PDB file of C-alpha atoms in Angstrom:
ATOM      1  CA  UNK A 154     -18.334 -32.059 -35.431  1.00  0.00           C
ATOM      2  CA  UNK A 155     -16.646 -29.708 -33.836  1.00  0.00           C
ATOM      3  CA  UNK A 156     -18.212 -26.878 -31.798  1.00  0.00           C
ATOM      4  CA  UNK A 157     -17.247 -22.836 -33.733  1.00  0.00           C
ATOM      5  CA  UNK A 158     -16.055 -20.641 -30.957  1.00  0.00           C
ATOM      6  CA  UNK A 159     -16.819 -17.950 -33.872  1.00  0.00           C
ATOM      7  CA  UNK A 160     -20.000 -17.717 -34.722  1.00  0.00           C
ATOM      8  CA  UNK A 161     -21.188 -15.951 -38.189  1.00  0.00           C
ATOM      9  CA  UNK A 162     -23.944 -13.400 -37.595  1.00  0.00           C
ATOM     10  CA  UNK A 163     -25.972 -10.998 -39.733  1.00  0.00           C
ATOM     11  CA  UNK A 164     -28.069  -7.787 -39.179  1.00  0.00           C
ATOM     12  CA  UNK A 165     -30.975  -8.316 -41.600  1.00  0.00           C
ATOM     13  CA  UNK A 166     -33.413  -6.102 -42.454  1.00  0.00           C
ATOM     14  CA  UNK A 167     -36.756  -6.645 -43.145  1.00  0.00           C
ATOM     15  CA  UNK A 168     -39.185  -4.930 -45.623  1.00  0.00           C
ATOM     16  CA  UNK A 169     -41.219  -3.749 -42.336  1.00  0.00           C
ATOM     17  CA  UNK A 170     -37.790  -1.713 -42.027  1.00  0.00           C
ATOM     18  CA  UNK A 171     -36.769  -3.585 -38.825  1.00  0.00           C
ATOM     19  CA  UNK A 172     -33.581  -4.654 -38.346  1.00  0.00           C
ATOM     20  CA  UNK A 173     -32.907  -8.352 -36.587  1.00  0.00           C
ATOM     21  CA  UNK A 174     -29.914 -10.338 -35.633  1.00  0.00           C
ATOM     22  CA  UNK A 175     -29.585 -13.402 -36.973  1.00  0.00           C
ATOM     23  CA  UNK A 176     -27.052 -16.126 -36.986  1.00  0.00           C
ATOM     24  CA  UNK A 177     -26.025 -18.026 -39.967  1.00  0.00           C
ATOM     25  CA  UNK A 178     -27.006 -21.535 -40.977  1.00  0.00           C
ATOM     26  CA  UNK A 179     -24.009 -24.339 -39.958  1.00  0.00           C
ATOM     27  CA  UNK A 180     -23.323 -24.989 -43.595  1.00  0.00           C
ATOM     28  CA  UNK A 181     -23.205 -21.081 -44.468  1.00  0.00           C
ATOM     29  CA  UNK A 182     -20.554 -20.713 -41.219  1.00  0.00           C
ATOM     30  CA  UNK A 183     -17.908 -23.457 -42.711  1.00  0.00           C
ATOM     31  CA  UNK A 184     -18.340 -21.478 -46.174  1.00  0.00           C
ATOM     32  CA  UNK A 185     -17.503 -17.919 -44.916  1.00  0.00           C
ATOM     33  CA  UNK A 186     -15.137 -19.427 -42.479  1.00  0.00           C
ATOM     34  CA  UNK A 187     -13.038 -21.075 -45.686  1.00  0.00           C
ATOM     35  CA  UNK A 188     -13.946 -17.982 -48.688  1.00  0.00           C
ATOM     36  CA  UNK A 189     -13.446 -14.560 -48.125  1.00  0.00           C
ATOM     37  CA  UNK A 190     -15.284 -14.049 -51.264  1.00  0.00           C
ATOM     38  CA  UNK A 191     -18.168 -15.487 -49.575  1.00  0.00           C
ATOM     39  CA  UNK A 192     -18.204 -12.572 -47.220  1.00  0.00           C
ATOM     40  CA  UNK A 193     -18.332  -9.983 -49.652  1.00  0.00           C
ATOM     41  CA  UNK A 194     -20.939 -12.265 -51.473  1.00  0.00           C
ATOM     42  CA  UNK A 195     -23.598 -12.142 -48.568  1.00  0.00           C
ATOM     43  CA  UNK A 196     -23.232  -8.438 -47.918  1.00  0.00           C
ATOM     44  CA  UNK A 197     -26.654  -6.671 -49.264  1.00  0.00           C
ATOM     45  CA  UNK A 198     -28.022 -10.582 -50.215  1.00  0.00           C
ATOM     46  CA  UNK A 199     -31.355 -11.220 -50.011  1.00  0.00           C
ATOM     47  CA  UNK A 200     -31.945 -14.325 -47.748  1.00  0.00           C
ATOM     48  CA  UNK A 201     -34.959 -16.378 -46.167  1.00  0.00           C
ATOM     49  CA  UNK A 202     -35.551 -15.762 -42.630  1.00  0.00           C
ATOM     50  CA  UNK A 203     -37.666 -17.041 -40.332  1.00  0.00           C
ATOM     51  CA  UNK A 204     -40.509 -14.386 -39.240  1.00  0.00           C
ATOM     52  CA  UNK A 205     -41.358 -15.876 -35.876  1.00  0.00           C
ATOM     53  CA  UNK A 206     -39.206 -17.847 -33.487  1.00  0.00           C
ATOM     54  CA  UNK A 207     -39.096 -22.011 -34.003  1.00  0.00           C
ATOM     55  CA  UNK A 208     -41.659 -24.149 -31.779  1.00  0.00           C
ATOM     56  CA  UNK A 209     -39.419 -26.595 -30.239  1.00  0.00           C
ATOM     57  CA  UNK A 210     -40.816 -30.177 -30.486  1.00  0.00           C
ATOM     58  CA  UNK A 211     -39.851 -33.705 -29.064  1.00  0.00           C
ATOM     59  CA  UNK A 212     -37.721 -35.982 -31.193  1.00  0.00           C
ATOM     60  CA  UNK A 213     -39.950 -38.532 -32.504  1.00  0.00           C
ATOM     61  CA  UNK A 214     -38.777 -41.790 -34.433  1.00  0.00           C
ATOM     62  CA  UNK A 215     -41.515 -41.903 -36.600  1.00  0.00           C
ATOM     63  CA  UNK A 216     -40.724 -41.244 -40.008  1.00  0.00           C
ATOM     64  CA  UNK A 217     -44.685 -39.651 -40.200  1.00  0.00           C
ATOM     65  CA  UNK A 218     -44.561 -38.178 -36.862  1.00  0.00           C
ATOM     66  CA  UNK A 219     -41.219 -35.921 -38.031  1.00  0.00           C
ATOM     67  CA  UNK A 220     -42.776 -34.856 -41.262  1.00  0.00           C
ATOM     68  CA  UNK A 221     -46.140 -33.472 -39.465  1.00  0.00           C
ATOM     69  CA  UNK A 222     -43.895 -31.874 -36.544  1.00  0.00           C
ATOM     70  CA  UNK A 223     -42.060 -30.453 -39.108  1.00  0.00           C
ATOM     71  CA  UNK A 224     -44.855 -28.889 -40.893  1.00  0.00           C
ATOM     72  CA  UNK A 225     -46.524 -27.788 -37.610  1.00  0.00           C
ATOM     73  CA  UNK A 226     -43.598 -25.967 -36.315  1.00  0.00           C
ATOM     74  CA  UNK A 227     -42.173 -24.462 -38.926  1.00  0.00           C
ATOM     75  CA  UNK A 228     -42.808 -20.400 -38.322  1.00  0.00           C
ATOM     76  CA  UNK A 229     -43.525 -18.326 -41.064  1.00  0.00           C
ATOM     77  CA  UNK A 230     -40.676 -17.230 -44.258  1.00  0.00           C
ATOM     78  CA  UNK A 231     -40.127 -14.176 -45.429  1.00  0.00           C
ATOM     79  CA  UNK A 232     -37.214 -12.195 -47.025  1.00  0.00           C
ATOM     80  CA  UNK A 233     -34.773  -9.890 -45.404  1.00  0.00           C
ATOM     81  CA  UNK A 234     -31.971  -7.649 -46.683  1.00  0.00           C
ATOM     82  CA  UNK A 235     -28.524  -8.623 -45.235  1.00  0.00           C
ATOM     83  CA  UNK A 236     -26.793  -5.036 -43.709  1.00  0.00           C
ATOM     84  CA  UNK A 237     -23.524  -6.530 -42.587  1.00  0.00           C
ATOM     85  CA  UNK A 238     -21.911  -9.689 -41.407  1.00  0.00           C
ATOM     86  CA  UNK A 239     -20.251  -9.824 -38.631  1.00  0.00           C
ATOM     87  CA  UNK A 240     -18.451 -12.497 -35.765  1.00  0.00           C
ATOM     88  CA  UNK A 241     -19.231 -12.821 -31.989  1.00  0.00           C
ATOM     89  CA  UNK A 242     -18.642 -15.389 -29.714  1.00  0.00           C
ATOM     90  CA  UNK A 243     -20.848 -18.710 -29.969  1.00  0.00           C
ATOM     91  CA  UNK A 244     -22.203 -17.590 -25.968  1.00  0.00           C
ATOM     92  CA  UNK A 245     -23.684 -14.782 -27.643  1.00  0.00           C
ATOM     93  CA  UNK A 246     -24.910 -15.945 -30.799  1.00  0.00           C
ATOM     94  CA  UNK A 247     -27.118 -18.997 -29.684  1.00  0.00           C
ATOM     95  CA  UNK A 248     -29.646 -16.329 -28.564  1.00  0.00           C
ATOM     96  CA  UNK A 249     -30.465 -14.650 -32.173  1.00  0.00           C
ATOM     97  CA  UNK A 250     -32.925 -16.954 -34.931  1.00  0.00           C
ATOM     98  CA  UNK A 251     -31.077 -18.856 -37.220  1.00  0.00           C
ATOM     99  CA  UNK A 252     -32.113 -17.890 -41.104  1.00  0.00           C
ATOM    100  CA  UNK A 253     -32.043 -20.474 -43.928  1.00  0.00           C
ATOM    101  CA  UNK A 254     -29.397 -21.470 -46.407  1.00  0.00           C
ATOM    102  CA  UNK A 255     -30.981 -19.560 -49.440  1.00  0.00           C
ATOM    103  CA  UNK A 256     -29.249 -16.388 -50.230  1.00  0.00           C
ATOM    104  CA  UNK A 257     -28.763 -14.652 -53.412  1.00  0.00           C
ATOM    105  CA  UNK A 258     -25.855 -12.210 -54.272  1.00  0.00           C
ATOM    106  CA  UNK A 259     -27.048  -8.468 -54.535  1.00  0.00           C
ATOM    107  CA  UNK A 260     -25.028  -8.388 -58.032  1.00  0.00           C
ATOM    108  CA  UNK A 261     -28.040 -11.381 -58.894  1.00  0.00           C
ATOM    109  CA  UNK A 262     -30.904 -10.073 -57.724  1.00  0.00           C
ATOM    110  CA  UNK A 263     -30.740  -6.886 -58.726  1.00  0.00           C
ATOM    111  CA  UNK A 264     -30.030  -7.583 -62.358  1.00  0.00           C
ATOM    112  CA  UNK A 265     -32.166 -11.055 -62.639  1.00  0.00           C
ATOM    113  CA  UNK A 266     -35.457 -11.213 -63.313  1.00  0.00           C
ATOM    114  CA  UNK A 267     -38.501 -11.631 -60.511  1.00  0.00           C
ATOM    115  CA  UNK A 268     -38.897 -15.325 -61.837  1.00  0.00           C
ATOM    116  CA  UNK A 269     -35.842 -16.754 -61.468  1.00  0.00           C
ATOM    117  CA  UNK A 270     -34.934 -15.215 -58.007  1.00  0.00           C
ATOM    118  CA  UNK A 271     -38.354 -16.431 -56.758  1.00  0.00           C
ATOM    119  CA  UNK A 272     -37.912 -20.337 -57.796  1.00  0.00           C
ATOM    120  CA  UNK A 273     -34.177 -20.321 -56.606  1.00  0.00           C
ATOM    121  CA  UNK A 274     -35.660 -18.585 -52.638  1.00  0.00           C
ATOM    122  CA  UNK A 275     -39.223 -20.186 -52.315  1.00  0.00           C
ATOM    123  CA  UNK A 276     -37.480 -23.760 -51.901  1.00  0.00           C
ATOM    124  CA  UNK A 277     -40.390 -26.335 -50.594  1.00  0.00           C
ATOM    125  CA  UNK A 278     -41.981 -24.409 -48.168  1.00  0.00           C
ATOM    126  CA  UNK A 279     -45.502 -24.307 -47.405  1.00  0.00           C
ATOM    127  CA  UNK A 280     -47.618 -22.208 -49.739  1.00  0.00           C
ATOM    128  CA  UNK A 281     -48.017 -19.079 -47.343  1.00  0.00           C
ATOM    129  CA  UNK A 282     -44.479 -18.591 -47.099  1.00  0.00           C
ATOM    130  CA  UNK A 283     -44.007 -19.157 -50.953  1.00  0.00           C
ATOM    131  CA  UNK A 284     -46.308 -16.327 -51.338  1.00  0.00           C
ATOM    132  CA  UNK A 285     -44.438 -14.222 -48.813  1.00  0.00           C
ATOM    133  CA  UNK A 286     -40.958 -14.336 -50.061  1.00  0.00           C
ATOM    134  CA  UNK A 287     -42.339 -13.675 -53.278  1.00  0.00           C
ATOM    135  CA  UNK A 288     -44.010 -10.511 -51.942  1.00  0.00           C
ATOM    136  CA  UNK A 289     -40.923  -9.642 -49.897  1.00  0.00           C
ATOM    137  CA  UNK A 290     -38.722 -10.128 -53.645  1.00  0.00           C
ATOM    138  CA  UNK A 291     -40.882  -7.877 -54.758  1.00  0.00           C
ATOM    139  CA  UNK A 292     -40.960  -5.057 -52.181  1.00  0.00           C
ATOM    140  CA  UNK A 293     -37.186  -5.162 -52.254  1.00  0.00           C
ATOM    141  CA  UNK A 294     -36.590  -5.230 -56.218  1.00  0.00           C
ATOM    142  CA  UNK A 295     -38.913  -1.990 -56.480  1.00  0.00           C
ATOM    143  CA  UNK A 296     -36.789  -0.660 -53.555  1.00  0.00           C
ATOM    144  CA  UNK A 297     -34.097  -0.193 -56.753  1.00  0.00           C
ATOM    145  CA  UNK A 298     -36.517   1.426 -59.118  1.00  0.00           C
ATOM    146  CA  UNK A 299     -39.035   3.333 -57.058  1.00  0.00           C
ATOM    147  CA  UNK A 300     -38.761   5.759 -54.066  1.00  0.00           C
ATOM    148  CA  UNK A 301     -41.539   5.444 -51.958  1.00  0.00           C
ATOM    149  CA  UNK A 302     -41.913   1.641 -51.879  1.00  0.00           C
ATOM    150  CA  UNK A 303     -44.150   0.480 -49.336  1.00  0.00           C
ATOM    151  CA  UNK A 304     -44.704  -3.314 -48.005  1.00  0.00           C
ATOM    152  CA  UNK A 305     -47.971  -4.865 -49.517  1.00  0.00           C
ATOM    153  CA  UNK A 306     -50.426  -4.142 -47.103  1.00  0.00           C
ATOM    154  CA  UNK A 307     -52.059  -7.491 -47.595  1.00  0.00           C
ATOM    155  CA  UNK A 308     -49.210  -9.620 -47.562  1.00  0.00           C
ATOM    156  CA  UNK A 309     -47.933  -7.107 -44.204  1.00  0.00           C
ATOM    157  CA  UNK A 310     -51.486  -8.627 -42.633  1.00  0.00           C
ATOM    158  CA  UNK A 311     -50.876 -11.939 -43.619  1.00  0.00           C
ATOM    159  CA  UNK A 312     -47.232 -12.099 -42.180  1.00  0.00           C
ATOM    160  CA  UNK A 313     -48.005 -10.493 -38.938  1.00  0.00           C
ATOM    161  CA  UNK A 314     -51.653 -12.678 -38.521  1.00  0.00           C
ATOM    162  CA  UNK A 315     -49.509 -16.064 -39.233  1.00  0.00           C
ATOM    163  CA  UNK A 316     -46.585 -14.402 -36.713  1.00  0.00           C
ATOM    164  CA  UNK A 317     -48.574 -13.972 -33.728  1.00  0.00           C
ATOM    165  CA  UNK A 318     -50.411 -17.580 -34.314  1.00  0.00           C
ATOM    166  CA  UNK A 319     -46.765 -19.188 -33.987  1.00  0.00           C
ATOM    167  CA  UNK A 320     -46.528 -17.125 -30.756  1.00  0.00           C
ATOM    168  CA  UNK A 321     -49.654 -18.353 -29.336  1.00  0.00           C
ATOM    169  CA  UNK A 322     -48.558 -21.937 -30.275  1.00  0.00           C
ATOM    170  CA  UNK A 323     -45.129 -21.079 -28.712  1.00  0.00           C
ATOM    171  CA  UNK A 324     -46.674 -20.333 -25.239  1.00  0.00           C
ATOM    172  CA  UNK A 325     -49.187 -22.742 -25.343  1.00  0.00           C
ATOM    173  CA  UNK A 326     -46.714 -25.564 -26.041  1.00  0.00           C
ATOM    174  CA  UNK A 327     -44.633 -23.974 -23.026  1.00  0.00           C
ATOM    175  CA  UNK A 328     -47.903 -24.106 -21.180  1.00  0.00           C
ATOM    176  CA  UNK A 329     -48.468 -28.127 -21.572  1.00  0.00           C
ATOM    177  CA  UNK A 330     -44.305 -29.048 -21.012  1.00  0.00           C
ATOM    178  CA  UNK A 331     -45.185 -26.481 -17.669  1.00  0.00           C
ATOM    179  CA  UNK A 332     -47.989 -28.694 -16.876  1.00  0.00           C
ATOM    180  CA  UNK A 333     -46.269 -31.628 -17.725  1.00  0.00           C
ATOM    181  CA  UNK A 334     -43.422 -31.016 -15.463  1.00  0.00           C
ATOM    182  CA  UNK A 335     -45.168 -29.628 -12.631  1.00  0.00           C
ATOM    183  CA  UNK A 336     -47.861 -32.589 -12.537  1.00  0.00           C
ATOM    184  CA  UNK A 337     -48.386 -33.582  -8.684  1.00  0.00           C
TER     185      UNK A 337
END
């Protein structure tokens, strides 16, 4: 496959109000890159983001071993509001989180019901991050209706708890490959 020179990016906001860079999910790039309608699809989308950066693990050929990797380094899901999309050059864009494939349409989730948005975004991921992306659905469907929408404090708690324990097992990976490498 063939390496983009473009690279599809997004400023997302979260419901803490924060707004990230992210880069778009290979299989999202080739369908903005071929529809147009695609890109006025993903503007104001909800879509799954990653809350905390990826721990990077070692290939293993173990069918096992890649399914418990998988569920050990997998950071934390939540829901962000797409601002804009934009393009910038691939040397720029491999620095920002990728998000996830799962997007829907603001003309969809503003008129469909809590239920249906929620089965469609959770996906299979673990239970936490089921829970918070349907907390963040909520937060940003009473953004419509309500003025003074807050984040759910608990679920706020939760997020940032589970967001800091994939930092500490970030740098504490880091620390063996150090130790590791520098072995005399």
């Amino acid at each position: 496959m063939a390496r983009l020179k473009q690279i599809w990016c997004a400023d997302v906001i979260r419901p803490n109000g924060r707004v990230v860079k992210y880069r778009l999910t290979r299989d999202l790039q080739h369908a903005l890159n071929s529809d147009s309608r695609g890109r006025n699809e993903m503007q104001n989308a909800l879509i799954v983001i990653p809350l905390a950066p990826y721990l990077r693990t070692e290939k293993s050929k173990s069918v096992d071993d890649r399914k418990s990797l998988l569920q050990t380094s997998q950071p934390p899901f939540g829901i962000g509001l797409v601002r804009r999309i934009y393009r910038l050059s691939s040397g720029q864009a491999r620095y920002f989180q990728v998000t996830r494939s799962q997007f829907i349409g603001h003309q969809y989730w503003t008129v469909r019901p809590f239920k249906s948005c929620n089965s469609y975004l959770r996906h299979d991921y673990p239970w936490l991050s089921q829970k918070q992306i349907a907390a963040d659905i909520t937060y940003w469907q009473n953004q419509l209706f309500k003025r003074n929408t807050r984040q759910n404090w608990f679920w706020k708690w939760v997020s940032s708890y589970r967001v800091k324990h994939q930092l500490k097992k970030i740098r504490y990976s880091q620390y063996l490959s150090d130790l590791k490498n520098w072995k005399v």
